[in-house]
Amino acid sequence: MVIGFIGSGNIGGTVARLAVNAGHSVVVSNSRGPETLAELVAELGPNARAGTAEEAGRAGEIVVVSVPFGVHTKVPVEPLAGKIVIDTNNYYHERDGRFPDIDEGRNTDSGALADHLGTARVVKAFNTIYYVDLGEHGLPAGDPARRALPIAGDDPDAKRVVAELLDEFGFDTVDAGALAEGWRFQRDKPAYGPRLTASELREALTKA
């Protein structure tokens, strides 16, 4: 696949490395311009190139959005129409400002991105793991110590594709349900942060 990246910092850059290592091609972007990503592209090799956010969105069969939540409304809408979008973000009010709908439980961070994007099929993933661990904790399928990561989304096919990608990267997947259930693994919840197997993660999600 070609995977587009809107935001190529710690998490976005790590997912891009995992994607290239798994045989995919990537188009990376950030808010500062393609020329600032020359070092990352050189590291990733011939299956990577840099572009604008719009170019990454158009090129990607899947698009990974990994920008601070507070700027989620700047993510281009039209290039992502109908596509699988992986949202890696977390809402931190200290950084992003206050969003009453989220603070009062009427929406989630990924729900707000989905509202902005309209027809994109948003799946929340990769938000519970430190980027260094994401690059290092992958294990083969069937390993009893294999780490699991939670996902949430409203489109079953989109979640299946994301789960397959996680498996390629060396992680089991636990489906937390609809996108609105993403609150179960947001900041400060039991499923946010620790290294857990699939059975442990399922239990943690019930304690949210």
PDB file of C-alpha atoms in Angstrom:
ATOM      1  CA  MET A   1       0.000   0.000   0.000  1.00  0.00           C
ATOM      2  CA  VAL A   2       0.821   3.646  -0.165  1.00  0.00           C
ATOM      3  CA  ILE A   3       0.337   5.231   3.234  1.00  0.00           C
ATOM      4  CA  GLY A   4       0.116   8.992   3.596  1.00  0.00           C
ATOM      5  CA  PHE A   5       1.182  10.827   6.735  1.00  0.00           C
ATOM      6  CA  ILE A   6      -0.194  14.171   7.843  1.00  0.00           C
ATOM      7  CA  GLY A   7       2.232  14.883  10.639  1.00  0.00           C
ATOM      8  CA  SER A   8       5.583  13.103  10.744  1.00  0.00           C
ATOM      9  CA  GLY A   9       6.863  13.667  14.272  1.00  0.00           C
ATOM     10  CA  ASN A  10       7.604  11.012  16.863  1.00  0.00           C
ATOM     11  CA  ILE A  11       4.567   8.783  16.330  1.00  0.00           C
ATOM     12  CA  GLY A  12       4.030   9.568  12.642  1.00  0.00           C
ATOM     13  CA  GLY A  13       7.692   9.056  11.844  1.00  0.00           C
ATOM     14  CA  THR A  14       7.795   5.783  13.764  1.00  0.00           C
ATOM     15  CA  VAL A  15       4.702   4.426  12.008  1.00  0.00           C
ATOM     16  CA  ALA A  16       6.278   5.438   8.691  1.00  0.00           C
ATOM     17  CA  ARG A  17       9.416   3.444   9.551  1.00  0.00           C
ATOM     18  CA  LEU A  18       7.353   0.410  10.482  1.00  0.00           C
ATOM     19  CA  ALA A  19       5.343   0.753   7.273  1.00  0.00           C
ATOM     20  CA  VAL A  20       8.436   0.901   5.067  1.00  0.00           C
ATOM     21  CA  ASN A  21       9.966  -2.060   6.914  1.00  0.00           C
ATOM     22  CA  ALA A  22       6.746  -3.993   6.206  1.00  0.00           C
ATOM     23  CA  GLY A  23       7.047  -3.295   2.485  1.00  0.00           C
ATOM     24  CA  HIS A  24       4.720  -0.324   2.068  1.00  0.00           C
ATOM     25  CA  SER A  25       5.458   3.018   0.423  1.00  0.00           C
ATOM     26  CA  VAL A  26       4.937   6.260   2.339  1.00  0.00           C
ATOM     27  CA  VAL A  27       4.367   9.917   1.595  1.00  0.00           C
ATOM     28  CA  VAL A  28       5.229  12.035   4.630  1.00  0.00           C
ATOM     29  CA  SER A  29       4.231  15.608   5.353  1.00  0.00           C
ATOM     30  CA  ASN A  30       4.343  18.157   8.140  1.00  0.00           C
ATOM     31  CA  SER A  31       3.346  21.755   8.754  1.00  0.00           C
ATOM     32  CA  ARG A  32       6.765  23.156   7.860  1.00  0.00           C
ATOM     33  CA  GLY A  33       7.070  21.950   4.273  1.00  0.00           C
ATOM     34  CA  PRO A  34       8.452  18.926   2.397  1.00  0.00           C
ATOM     35  CA  GLU A  35      12.008  20.261   2.341  1.00  0.00           C
ATOM     36  CA  THR A  36      12.207  19.919   6.143  1.00  0.00           C
ATOM     37  CA  LEU A  37      11.636  16.159   5.855  1.00  0.00           C
ATOM     38  CA  ALA A  38      14.697  15.411   3.737  1.00  0.00           C
ATOM     39  CA  GLU A  39      16.510  13.670   6.595  1.00  0.00           C
ATOM     40  CA  LEU A  40      13.549  11.421   7.402  1.00  0.00           C
ATOM     41  CA  VAL A  41      13.019  10.538   3.735  1.00  0.00           C
ATOM     42  CA  ALA A  42      16.709   9.701   3.341  1.00  0.00           C
ATOM     43  CA  GLU A  43      16.499   7.434   6.378  1.00  0.00           C
ATOM     44  CA  LEU A  44      13.353   5.705   5.124  1.00  0.00           C
ATOM     45  CA  GLY A  45      14.829   5.018   1.709  1.00  0.00           C
ATOM     46  CA  PRO A  46      13.495   4.731  -1.845  1.00  0.00           C
ATOM     47  CA  ASN A  47       9.940   3.830  -0.817  1.00  0.00           C
ATOM     48  CA  ALA A  48       9.463   7.211   0.841  1.00  0.00           C
ATOM     49  CA  ARG A  49       8.942  10.730  -0.390  1.00  0.00           C
ATOM     50  CA  ALA A  50       7.856  14.010   1.127  1.00  0.00           C
ATOM     51  CA  GLY A  51       4.946  16.190   0.077  1.00  0.00           C
ATOM     52  CA  THR A  52       2.407  18.642   1.364  1.00  0.00           C
ATOM     53  CA  ALA A  53      -0.434  17.493   3.599  1.00  0.00           C
ATOM     54  CA  GLU A  54      -2.749  17.599   0.588  1.00  0.00           C
ATOM     55  CA  GLU A  55      -0.317  15.501  -1.486  1.00  0.00           C
ATOM     56  CA  ALA A  56       0.097  12.947   1.294  1.00  0.00           C
ATOM     57  CA  GLY A  57      -3.676  12.766   1.670  1.00  0.00           C
ATOM     58  CA  ARG A  58      -4.272  12.231  -2.025  1.00  0.00           C
ATOM     59  CA  ALA A  59      -1.495   9.656  -2.404  1.00  0.00           C
ATOM     60  CA  GLY A  60      -2.365   7.520   0.595  1.00  0.00           C
ATOM     61  CA  GLU A  61      -4.641   4.522   0.369  1.00  0.00           C
ATOM     62  CA  ILE A  62      -4.565   4.861   4.155  1.00  0.00           C
ATOM     63  CA  VAL A  63      -3.783   8.213   5.764  1.00  0.00           C
ATOM     64  CA  VAL A  64      -2.258   8.545   9.221  1.00  0.00           C
ATOM     65  CA  VAL A  65      -3.129  11.808  10.967  1.00  0.00           C
ATOM     66  CA  SER A  66      -0.604  12.546  13.699  1.00  0.00           C
ATOM     67  CA  VAL A  67      -0.837  16.235  14.538  1.00  0.00           C
ATOM     68  CA  PRO A  68      -1.580  17.953  17.853  1.00  0.00           C
ATOM     69  CA  PHE A  69      -5.293  17.688  18.476  1.00  0.00           C
ATOM     70  CA  GLY A  70      -5.712  21.439  18.741  1.00  0.00           C
ATOM     71  CA  VAL A  71      -4.995  21.841  15.012  1.00  0.00           C
ATOM     72  CA  HIS A  72      -7.194  18.967  13.830  1.00  0.00           C
ATOM     73  CA  THR A  73      -9.430  21.364  11.895  1.00  0.00           C
ATOM     74  CA  LYS A  74      -6.461  22.201   9.652  1.00  0.00           C
ATOM     75  CA  VAL A  75      -6.297  18.636   8.316  1.00  0.00           C
ATOM     76  CA  PRO A  76      -7.357  18.788   4.648  1.00  0.00           C
ATOM     77  CA  VAL A  77     -10.809  17.321   4.099  1.00  0.00           C
ATOM     78  CA  GLU A  78     -11.246  16.687   0.373  1.00  0.00           C
ATOM     79  CA  PRO A  79      -8.151  14.493  -0.190  1.00  0.00           C
ATOM     80  CA  LEU A  80      -9.245  12.192   2.649  1.00  0.00           C
ATOM     81  CA  ALA A  81     -12.856  11.757   1.520  1.00  0.00           C
ATOM     82  CA  GLY A  82     -13.937   8.140   1.897  1.00  0.00           C
ATOM     83  CA  LYS A  83     -10.474   6.940   2.917  1.00  0.00           C
ATOM     84  CA  ILE A  84      -9.341   5.006   5.954  1.00  0.00           C
ATOM     85  CA  VAL A  85      -7.822   7.560   8.327  1.00  0.00           C
ATOM     86  CA  ILE A  86      -5.837   6.441  11.359  1.00  0.00           C
ATOM     87  CA  ASP A  87      -6.026   9.004  14.138  1.00  0.00           C
ATOM     88  CA  THR A  88      -3.084   8.728  16.553  1.00  0.00           C
ATOM     89  CA  ASN A  89      -3.866  11.847  18.544  1.00  0.00           C
ATOM     90  CA  ASN A  90      -4.540  12.539  22.181  1.00  0.00           C
ATOM     91  CA  TYR A  91      -6.323  15.551  23.622  1.00  0.00           C
ATOM     92  CA  TYR A  92      -4.176  17.398  26.142  1.00  0.00           C
ATOM     93  CA  HIS A  93      -5.972  20.529  27.290  1.00  0.00           C
ATOM     94  CA  GLU A  94      -2.711  21.991  28.595  1.00  0.00           C
ATOM     95  CA  ARG A  95      -1.406  22.038  25.011  1.00  0.00           C
ATOM     96  CA  ASP A  96      -4.550  22.158  22.902  1.00  0.00           C
ATOM     97  CA  GLY A  97      -6.820  24.463  24.868  1.00  0.00           C
ATOM     98  CA  ARG A  98     -10.210  23.514  26.252  1.00  0.00           C
ATOM     99  CA  PHE A  99     -12.837  21.719  24.153  1.00  0.00           C
ATOM    100  CA  PRO A 100     -16.025  21.604  26.234  1.00  0.00           C
ATOM    101  CA  ASP A 101     -17.636  18.824  24.158  1.00  0.00           C
ATOM    102  CA  ILE A 102     -14.726  16.565  25.058  1.00  0.00           C
ATOM    103  CA  ASP A 103     -14.356  17.769  28.647  1.00  0.00           C
ATOM    104  CA  GLU A 104     -18.056  17.115  29.282  1.00  0.00           C
ATOM    105  CA  GLY A 105     -18.163  13.752  27.509  1.00  0.00           C
ATOM    106  CA  ARG A 106     -20.289  14.727  24.503  1.00  0.00           C
ATOM    107  CA  ASN A 107     -17.528  13.867  22.034  1.00  0.00           C
ATOM    108  CA  THR A 108     -14.029  12.399  21.847  1.00  0.00           C
ATOM    109  CA  ASP A 109     -10.857  13.656  20.216  1.00  0.00           C
ATOM    110  CA  SER A 110     -11.185  11.152  17.371  1.00  0.00           C
ATOM    111  CA  GLY A 111     -14.886  11.931  17.088  1.00  0.00           C
ATOM    112  CA  ALA A 112     -14.058  15.596  16.599  1.00  0.00           C
ATOM    113  CA  LEU A 113     -11.609  14.715  13.821  1.00  0.00           C
ATOM    114  CA  ALA A 114     -14.231  12.486  12.197  1.00  0.00           C
ATOM    115  CA  ASP A 115     -16.770  15.314  12.390  1.00  0.00           C
ATOM    116  CA  HIS A 116     -14.280  17.606  10.649  1.00  0.00           C
ATOM    117  CA  LEU A 117     -13.432  15.086   7.917  1.00  0.00           C
ATOM    118  CA  GLY A 118     -16.989  14.045   7.093  1.00  0.00           C
ATOM    119  CA  THR A 119     -16.861  10.913   4.952  1.00  0.00           C
ATOM    120  CA  ALA A 120     -13.428   9.628   6.004  1.00  0.00           C
ATOM    121  CA  ARG A 121     -13.484   6.293   7.853  1.00  0.00           C
ATOM    122  CA  VAL A 122     -11.623   7.199  11.031  1.00  0.00           C
ATOM    123  CA  VAL A 123     -10.003   4.555  13.222  1.00  0.00           C
ATOM    124  CA  LYS A 124      -8.347   5.556  16.494  1.00  0.00           C
ATOM    125  CA  ALA A 125      -5.027   3.734  16.988  1.00  0.00           C
ATOM    126  CA  PHE A 126      -1.416   4.157  18.161  1.00  0.00           C
ATOM    127  CA  ASN A 127      -2.336   6.756  20.783  1.00  0.00           C
ATOM    128  CA  THR A 128      -1.634   4.596  23.853  1.00  0.00           C
ATOM    129  CA  ILE A 129       2.007   3.707  23.205  1.00  0.00           C
ATOM    130  CA  TYR A 130       5.236   5.698  23.573  1.00  0.00           C
ATOM    131  CA  TYR A 131       6.841   6.138  20.183  1.00  0.00           C
ATOM    132  CA  VAL A 132      10.102   4.445  21.212  1.00  0.00           C
ATOM    133  CA  ASP A 133       8.143   1.418  22.424  1.00  0.00           C
ATOM    134  CA  LEU A 134       6.153   1.398  19.196  1.00  0.00           C
ATOM    135  CA  GLY A 135       9.383   1.017  17.280  1.00  0.00           C
ATOM    136  CA  GLU A 136      10.813  -1.645  19.583  1.00  0.00           C
ATOM    137  CA  HIS A 137       8.016  -3.764  21.107  1.00  0.00           C
ATOM    138  CA  GLY A 138       6.786  -5.612  18.032  1.00  0.00           C
ATOM    139  CA  LEU A 139       6.829  -9.418  18.272  1.00  0.00           C
ATOM    140  CA  PRO A 140       5.786 -12.257  15.940  1.00  0.00           C
ATOM    141  CA  ALA A 141       2.184 -13.418  15.962  1.00  0.00           C
ATOM    142  CA  GLY A 142       1.560 -16.068  18.597  1.00  0.00           C
ATOM    143  CA  ASP A 143       4.263 -14.891  20.992  1.00  0.00           C
ATOM    144  CA  PRO A 144       2.664 -15.043  24.469  1.00  0.00           C
ATOM    145  CA  ALA A 145       4.322 -11.736  25.384  1.00  0.00           C
ATOM    146  CA  ARG A 146       3.065  -9.923  22.295  1.00  0.00           C
ATOM    147  CA  ARG A 147       1.805  -6.453  23.119  1.00  0.00           C
ATOM    148  CA  ALA A 148      -1.728  -5.489  22.125  1.00  0.00           C
ATOM    149  CA  LEU A 149      -2.940  -2.073  21.045  1.00  0.00           C
ATOM    150  CA  PRO A 150      -6.553  -0.864  21.150  1.00  0.00           C
ATOM    151  CA  ILE A 151      -8.495   0.507  18.206  1.00  0.00           C
ATOM    152  CA  ALA A 152     -11.944   2.066  17.846  1.00  0.00           C
ATOM    153  CA  GLY A 153     -13.958   2.945  14.765  1.00  0.00           C
ATOM    154  CA  ASP A 154     -17.360   2.808  13.124  1.00  0.00           C
ATOM    155  CA  ASP A 155     -16.394   1.035   9.877  1.00  0.00           C
ATOM    156  CA  PRO A 156     -15.719  -2.718  10.257  1.00  0.00           C
ATOM    157  CA  ASP A 157     -13.695  -2.960   7.049  1.00  0.00           C
ATOM    158  CA  ALA A 158     -11.523  -0.012   8.041  1.00  0.00           C
ATOM    159  CA  LYS A 159     -10.851  -1.617  11.417  1.00  0.00           C
ATOM    160  CA  ARG A 160      -9.946  -4.900   9.734  1.00  0.00           C
ATOM    161  CA  VAL A 161      -7.379  -3.145   7.534  1.00  0.00           C
ATOM    162  CA  VAL A 162      -5.883  -1.323  10.514  1.00  0.00           C
ATOM    163  CA  ALA A 163      -5.720  -4.546  12.533  1.00  0.00           C
ATOM    164  CA  GLU A 164      -3.869  -6.225   9.657  1.00  0.00           C
ATOM    165  CA  LEU A 165      -1.411  -3.343   9.630  1.00  0.00           C
ATOM    166  CA  LEU A 166      -0.849  -3.647  13.378  1.00  0.00           C
ATOM    167  CA  ASP A 167      -0.206  -7.357  12.940  1.00  0.00           C
ATOM    168  CA  GLU A 168       2.422  -6.590  10.303  1.00  0.00           C
ATOM    169  CA  PHE A 169       4.057  -4.212  12.769  1.00  0.00           C
ATOM    170  CA  GLY A 170       4.190  -6.907  15.461  1.00  0.00           C
ATOM    171  CA  PHE A 171       1.176  -6.106  17.636  1.00  0.00           C
ATOM    172  CA  ASP A 172      -2.125  -7.760  18.494  1.00  0.00           C
ATOM    173  CA  THR A 173      -5.294  -5.691  18.220  1.00  0.00           C
ATOM    174  CA  VAL A 174      -8.140  -5.305  20.687  1.00  0.00           C
ATOM    175  CA  ASP A 175     -11.243  -3.724  19.190  1.00  0.00           C
ATOM    176  CA  ALA A 176     -12.816  -1.386  21.745  1.00  0.00           C
ATOM    177  CA  GLY A 177     -15.899  -0.870  19.598  1.00  0.00           C
ATOM    178  CA  ALA A 178     -17.339   2.214  17.933  1.00  0.00           C
ATOM    179  CA  LEU A 179     -15.311   5.386  17.538  1.00  0.00           C
ATOM    180  CA  ALA A 180     -17.214   6.914  20.454  1.00  0.00           C
ATOM    181  CA  GLU A 181     -15.721   4.205  22.681  1.00  0.00           C
ATOM    182  CA  GLY A 182     -12.241   5.631  22.085  1.00  0.00           C
ATOM    183  CA  TRP A 183     -12.574   7.439  25.411  1.00  0.00           C
ATOM    184  CA  ARG A 184     -11.840   4.085  27.047  1.00  0.00           C
ATOM    185  CA  PHE A 185      -8.182   4.368  26.060  1.00  0.00           C
ATOM    186  CA  GLN A 186      -7.626   8.082  26.231  1.00  0.00           C
ATOM    187  CA  ARG A 187      -5.238   9.827  28.589  1.00  0.00           C
ATOM    188  CA  ASP A 188      -5.317   8.700  32.243  1.00  0.00           C
ATOM    189  CA  LYS A 189      -7.366   5.558  31.519  1.00  0.00           C
ATOM    190  CA  PRO A 190      -6.062   2.107  32.575  1.00  0.00           C
ATOM    191  CA  ALA A 191      -5.473   1.081  28.932  1.00  0.00           C
ATOM    192  CA  TYR A 192      -3.395   4.194  28.198  1.00  0.00           C
ATOM    193  CA  GLY A 193       0.334   3.623  28.450  1.00  0.00           C
ATOM    194  CA  PRO A 194       1.191   0.233  29.979  1.00  0.00           C
ATOM    195  CA  ARG A 195       2.471  -2.730  28.035  1.00  0.00           C
ATOM    196  CA  LEU A 196      -0.420  -5.202  28.003  1.00  0.00           C
ATOM    197  CA  THR A 197      -1.212  -8.456  26.259  1.00  0.00           C
ATOM    198  CA  ALA A 198      -4.554  -8.805  24.494  1.00  0.00           C
ATOM    199  CA  SER A 199      -6.287 -10.372  27.503  1.00  0.00           C
ATOM    200  CA  GLU A 200      -4.837  -7.761  29.847  1.00  0.00           C
ATOM    201  CA  LEU A 201      -5.884  -4.958  27.535  1.00  0.00           C
ATOM    202  CA  ARG A 202      -9.447  -6.241  27.295  1.00  0.00           C
ATOM    203  CA  GLU A 203      -9.637  -6.185  31.080  1.00  0.00           C
ATOM    204  CA  ALA A 204      -8.147  -2.680  31.258  1.00  0.00           C
ATOM    205  CA  LEU A 205     -10.743  -1.382  28.821  1.00  0.00           C
ATOM    206  CA  THR A 206     -13.542  -2.579  31.091  1.00  0.00           C
ATOM    207  CA  LYS A 207     -12.104  -0.524  33.975  1.00  0.00           C
ATOM    208  CA  ALA A 208     -12.302   2.817  32.164  1.00  0.00           C
TER     209      ALA A 208
END
